[in-house]
């Protein structure tokens, strides 16, 4: 019997649109959070008028904070609180190397292009690109382009820490990584923690 699944074949749930679930009022899985990000991205009226660009410091705006919702999870699931942030990037601005503590997340490029650097390599992220990551995922996001960029970030649970890390953690070999994350990073988040953190990093 063939045990291959769509996810095993594709290697990335975000590359197989029919695996993405439509967002519920209170998402509880990575696929649902990715779907929520796509829904917000598609409705420019929710975010386009809010965007500002600041050449002297990183600009960000919290679009939504949703606390842990009791009774929102399916059987066996843990309800998860989350935050939605809007960030802009003028040419040359970057996040610095960091992780997101106990939060998982979805990064979606709304406008322009960004570069993501990880220990596995470098990826160019154009408008519409999504990245998902598990707790402890280490990366740096930079606008290497000549035009400004805008991105949407969903953190679940909401951020409580964002440790900055030395750039020496990145491998020097360079190269371009795969377009999607590996299945082991497509995980549900842990229980919510109190207190927001401003996501001046990515």
XYZ file of N, CA, C and O in Angstrom, residues 24-123:
400
model
N -10.963 29.680 10.374
C -12.107 29.799 11.275
C -12.001 31.127 12.007
O -11.011 31.831 11.905
N -13.026 31.450 12.772
C -12.993 32.686 13.552
C -11.794 32.690 14.490
O -11.186 33.714 14.733
N -11.462 31.511 15.016
C -10.293 31.396 15.888
C -9.476 30.196 15.417
O -9.758 29.063 15.791
N -8.459 30.401 14.557
C -7.671 29.285 14.025
C -7.011 28.475 15.130
O -6.721 28.993 16.209
N -6.742 27.202 14.837
C -6.099 26.331 15.815
C -4.999 25.484 15.202
O -4.318 24.769 15.919
N -4.792 25.553 13.879
C -3.741 24.784 13.225
C -2.899 25.722 12.374
O -3.316 26.830 12.023
N -1.696 25.270 12.006
C -0.826 26.067 11.162
C -1.498 26.374 9.834
O -1.442 27.501 9.333
N -2.153 25.379 9.243
C -2.832 25.597 7.962
C -3.898 26.681 8.086
O -4.065 27.506 7.181
N -4.619 26.693 9.198
C -5.655 27.710 9.392
C -5.051 29.094 9.602
O -5.595 30.091 9.120
N -3.917 29.181 10.302
C -3.259 30.479 10.458
C -2.719 30.967 9.118
O -2.787 32.156 8.810
N -2.171 30.066 8.306
C -1.712 30.446 6.974
C -2.884 30.927 6.128
O -2.776 31.904 5.379
N -4.024 30.258 6.256
C -5.217 30.694 5.538
C -5.707 32.056 5.999
O -6.132 32.881 5.188
N -5.638 32.309 7.313
C -6.018 33.617 7.839
C -5.121 34.704 7.249
O -5.603 35.768 6.842
N -3.813 34.441 7.200
C -2.883 35.425 6.632
C -3.220 35.707 5.175
O -3.201 36.866 4.735
N -3.559 34.680 4.418
C -3.908 34.875 3.009
C -5.197 35.676 2.867
O -5.332 36.502 1.970
N -6.139 35.440 3.757
C -7.401 36.180 3.716
C -7.164 37.669 3.988
O -7.698 38.538 3.294
N -6.364 37.970 5.011
C -6.060 39.368 5.332
C -5.285 40.009 4.174
O -5.556 41.144 3.776
N -4.317 39.278 3.629
C -3.517 39.814 2.528
C -4.390 40.169 1.328
O -4.167 41.184 0.659
N -5.390 39.348 1.064
C -6.249 39.565 -0.108
C -7.175 40.761 0.072
O -7.620 41.360 -0.914
N -7.480 41.115 1.327
C -8.376 42.241 1.597
C -7.540 43.477 1.913
O -7.287 43.808 3.064
N -7.092 44.164 0.863
C -6.195 45.306 1.037
C -6.819 46.431 1.857
O -6.106 47.241 2.447
N -8.156 46.472 1.919
C -8.815 47.530 2.692
C -8.526 47.401 4.180
O -8.686 48.363 4.931
N -8.102 46.210 4.638
C -7.783 46.006 6.050
C -6.448 46.616 6.439
O -6.225 46.909 7.609
N -5.544 46.785 5.469
C -4.185 47.164 5.855
C -3.535 48.247 5.000
O -2.677 48.968 5.502
N -3.922 48.388 3.756
C -3.179 49.268 2.849
C -3.134 50.717 3.332
O -2.084 51.382 3.263
N -4.257 51.227 3.861
C -4.308 52.624 4.296
C -3.495 52.886 5.559
O -3.237 54.032 5.910
N -3.078 51.824 6.253
C -2.326 51.971 7.499
C -0.818 52.052 7.286
O -0.093 52.511 8.168
N -0.344 51.609 6.132
C 1.091 51.459 5.916
C 1.809 52.798 5.945
O 1.376 53.774 5.328
N 2.902 52.845 6.681
C 3.787 53.997 6.727
C 5.216 53.493 6.494
O 5.543 52.362 6.825
N 6.058 54.363 5.948
C 7.460 54.030 5.749
C 8.312 55.014 6.544
O 8.060 56.213 6.508
N 9.290 54.502 7.263
C 10.140 55.333 8.101
C 11.589 54.946 7.838
O 12.001 53.823 8.126
N 12.340 55.884 7.289
C 13.735 55.599 6.944
C 14.646 55.578 8.166
O 15.766 55.062 8.091
N 14.188 56.130 9.294
C 15.051 56.215 10.473
C 14.855 55.060 11.442
O 15.763 54.732 12.201
N 13.679 54.460 11.463
C 13.447 53.320 12.349
C 12.373 52.426 11.745
O 11.558 52.873 10.943
N 12.364 51.185 12.150
C 11.401 50.226 11.624
C 9.982 50.627 12.020
O 9.719 50.989 13.161
N 9.040 50.546 11.070
C 7.643 50.864 11.332
C 6.845 49.568 11.454
O 7.051 48.617 10.697
N 5.947 49.533 12.419
C 5.091 48.365 12.598
C 3.773 48.794 13.224
O 3.677 49.839 13.887
N 2.747 48.009 13.008
C 1.407 48.318 13.518
C 0.703 47.000 13.841
O 0.668 46.086 13.009
N 0.147 46.909 15.045
C -0.593 45.702 15.413
C -2.008 45.813 14.858
O -2.773 46.692 15.250
N -2.363 44.900 13.971
C -3.695 44.882 13.364
C -4.736 44.214 14.249
O -5.899 44.599 14.245
N -4.298 43.194 14.977
C -5.283 42.397 15.709
C -4.616 41.662 16.853
O -3.498 41.173 16.726
N -5.297 41.595 17.983
C -4.891 40.744 19.095
C -6.095 39.907 19.492
O -7.161 40.453 19.786
N -5.932 38.610 19.473
C -7.032 37.704 19.807
C -6.579 36.819 20.962
O -5.625 36.047 20.822
N -7.212 36.931 22.111
C -6.804 36.112 23.253
C -7.185 34.647 23.040
O -7.962 34.317 22.144
N -6.623 33.806 23.878
C -6.996 32.396 23.848
C -8.496 32.286 24.016
O -9.074 32.869 24.925
N -9.140 31.579 23.106
C -10.606 31.489 23.108
C -11.055 30.155 23.662
O -10.826 29.111 23.064
N -11.687 30.188 24.812
C -12.184 28.963 25.423
C -13.296 28.376 24.565
O -14.161 29.085 24.065
N -13.230 27.082 24.380
C -14.276 26.413 23.612
C -14.116 26.542 22.115
O -14.979 26.091 21.365
N -13.003 27.146 21.632
C -12.850 27.349 20.193
C -12.161 26.189 19.494
O -12.186 26.094 18.280
N -11.523 25.322 20.260
C -10.754 24.242 19.649
C -11.608 23.012 19.418
O -12.595 22.772 20.098
N -11.204 22.222 18.430
C -11.822 20.925 18.196
C -11.371 19.964 19.289
O -10.451 20.252 20.043
N -11.986 18.793 19.331
C -11.613 17.796 20.330
C -10.128 17.483 20.232
O -9.605 17.238 19.143
N -9.440 17.537 21.352
C -8.022 17.223 21.393
C -7.104 18.381 21.065
O -5.889 18.246 21.137
N -7.645 19.538 20.674
C -6.815 20.698 20.342
C -6.799 21.698 21.496
O -7.715 21.750 22.301
N -5.756 22.492 21.539
C -5.634 23.559 22.525
C -5.936 24.888 21.849
O -5.314 25.204 20.833
N -6.879 25.670 22.351
C -7.128 26.988 21.743
C -5.924 27.888 21.919
O -5.258 27.854 22.952
N -5.621 28.679 20.913
C -4.398 29.467 20.890
C -4.716 30.927 20.647
O -5.444 31.270 19.723
N -4.182 31.814 21.489
C -4.274 33.232 21.224
C -3.253 33.628 20.163
O -2.265 32.933 19.952
N -3.507 34.748 19.491
C -2.567 35.158 18.449
C -2.600 36.664 18.249
O -3.512 37.358 18.698
N -1.555 37.170 17.556
C -1.449 38.572 17.186
C -1.164 38.668 15.693
O -0.490 37.810 15.131
N -1.673 39.744 15.081
C -1.409 40.018 13.668
C -0.724 41.379 13.583
O -1.249 42.371 14.095
N 0.431 41.418 12.960
C 1.225 42.642 12.846
C 1.466 42.988 11.389
O 1.655 42.106 10.549
N 1.505 44.277 11.104
C 1.834 44.814 9.792
C 3.185 45.517 9.921
O 3.368 46.343 10.815
N 4.140 45.179 9.055
C 5.474 45.779 9.102
C 5.838 46.331 7.735
O 5.461 45.754 6.713
N 6.562 47.454 7.729
C 7.095 47.967 6.474
C 8.616 47.931 6.520
O 9.222 47.944 7.598
N 9.219 47.898 5.328
C 10.665 47.769 5.195
C 11.126 48.684 4.069
O 10.800 48.432 2.904
N 11.842 49.745 4.375
C 12.425 50.545 3.307
C 13.704 49.840 2.867
O 14.241 48.980 3.586
N 14.213 50.147 1.676
C 15.432 49.474 1.208
C 16.563 49.550 2.235
O 16.833 50.604 2.804
N 17.154 48.401 2.489
C 18.266 48.322 3.432
C 17.873 47.983 4.850
O 18.724 47.591 5.643
N 16.608 48.127 5.204
C 16.193 47.794 6.576
C 16.126 46.285 6.765
O 15.752 45.542 5.860
N 16.501 45.858 7.967
C 16.482 44.439 8.285
C 16.145 44.202 9.741
O 16.133 45.126 10.549
N 15.894 42.962 10.055
C 15.449 42.596 11.395
C 16.585 42.282 12.341
O 16.416 42.324 13.553
N 17.749 41.908 11.807
C 18.759 41.283 12.641
C 18.382 39.820 12.856
O 17.224 39.420 12.695
N 19.348 39.026 13.212
C 19.108 37.601 13.423
C 18.400 37.391 14.761
O 18.828 37.932 15.782
N 17.321 36.613 14.762
C 16.524 36.456 15.981
C 15.696 35.191 15.902
O 15.560 34.579 14.844
N 15.115 34.813 17.037
C 14.051 33.812 17.030
C 12.822 34.422 17.685
O 12.798 35.617 17.985
N 11.791 33.623 17.895
C 10.510 34.143 18.375
C 10.083 33.484 19.678
O 8.885 33.407 19.985
N 11.078 33.026 20.432
C 10.760 32.415 21.713
C 9.835 31.215 21.543
O 10.092 30.331 20.731
N 8.737 31.220 22.274
C 7.798 30.089 22.259
C 6.702 30.238 21.213
O 5.803 29.408 21.147
N 6.787 31.276 20.403
C 5.736 31.511 19.407
C 6.063 30.847 18.076
O 7.215 30.821 17.640
N 5.038 30.324 17.427
C 5.106 29.938 16.026
C 4.617 31.111 15.204
O 4.081 32.087 15.757
N 4.764 31.043 13.894
C 4.323 32.182 13.115
C 4.162 31.911 11.641
O 4.581 30.874 11.116
N 3.522 32.878 10.988
C 3.369 32.894 9.538
C 3.782 34.281 9.062
O 3.252 35.285 9.533
N 4.737 34.349 8.159
C 5.169 35.597 7.542
C 4.636 35.598 6.109
O 4.835 34.637 5.375
N 3.958 36.681 5.723
C 3.408 36.807 4.377
C 3.857 38.135 3.789
O 3.678 39.180 4.416
N 4.455 38.116 2.610
C 4.872 39.344 1.945
C 3.666 39.917 1.199
O 3.076 39.254 0.342
N 3.298 41.151 1.559
C 2.133 41.796 0.955
C 2.503 42.641 -0.253
O 1.715 42.778 -1.191
N 3.686 43.234 -0.211
C 4.106 44.146 -1.274
C 5.618 44.168 -1.341
O 6.292 44.111 -0.315
N 6.173 44.242 -2.541
C 7.618 44.290 -2.682
C 8.247 42.923 -2.515
O 7.613 41.893 -2.744
N 9.508 42.925 -2.089
C 10.250 41.669 -1.933
C 11.160 41.758 -0.716
O 11.696 42.826 -0.398
N 11.316 40.633 -0.034
C 12.194 40.535 1.125
C 13.145 39.368 0.933
O 12.884 38.455 0.138
N 14.229 39.382 1.676
C 15.182 38.280 1.689
C 15.199 37.688 3.083
O 15.292 38.417 4.067
N 15.076 36.371 3.171
C 15.166 35.681 4.454
C 16.462 34.888 4.493
O 16.757 34.125 3.563
N 17.225 35.078 5.565
C 18.466 34.335 5.757
C 18.301 33.437 6.978
O 17.883 33.895 8.038
N 18.632 32.166 6.800
C 18.577 31.200 7.891
C 19.868 30.397 7.891
O 20.732 30.572 7.019
N 19.976 29.492 8.841
C 21.146 28.619 8.893
C 21.180 27.664 7.712
O 22.215 27.083 7.411
N 20.064 27.513 7.019
C 19.986 26.616 5.858
C 20.277 27.326 4.552
O 20.437 26.672 3.529
N 20.304 28.663 4.550
C 20.563 29.372 3.309
C 19.747 30.645 3.215
O 19.221 31.152 4.206
N 19.626 31.151 1.996
C 18.960 32.421 1.725
C 17.814 32.205 0.757
O 17.954 31.449 -0.212
N 16.690 32.876 1.018
C 15.518 32.771 0.152
C 15.029 34.153 -0.208
O 14.941 35.025 0.657
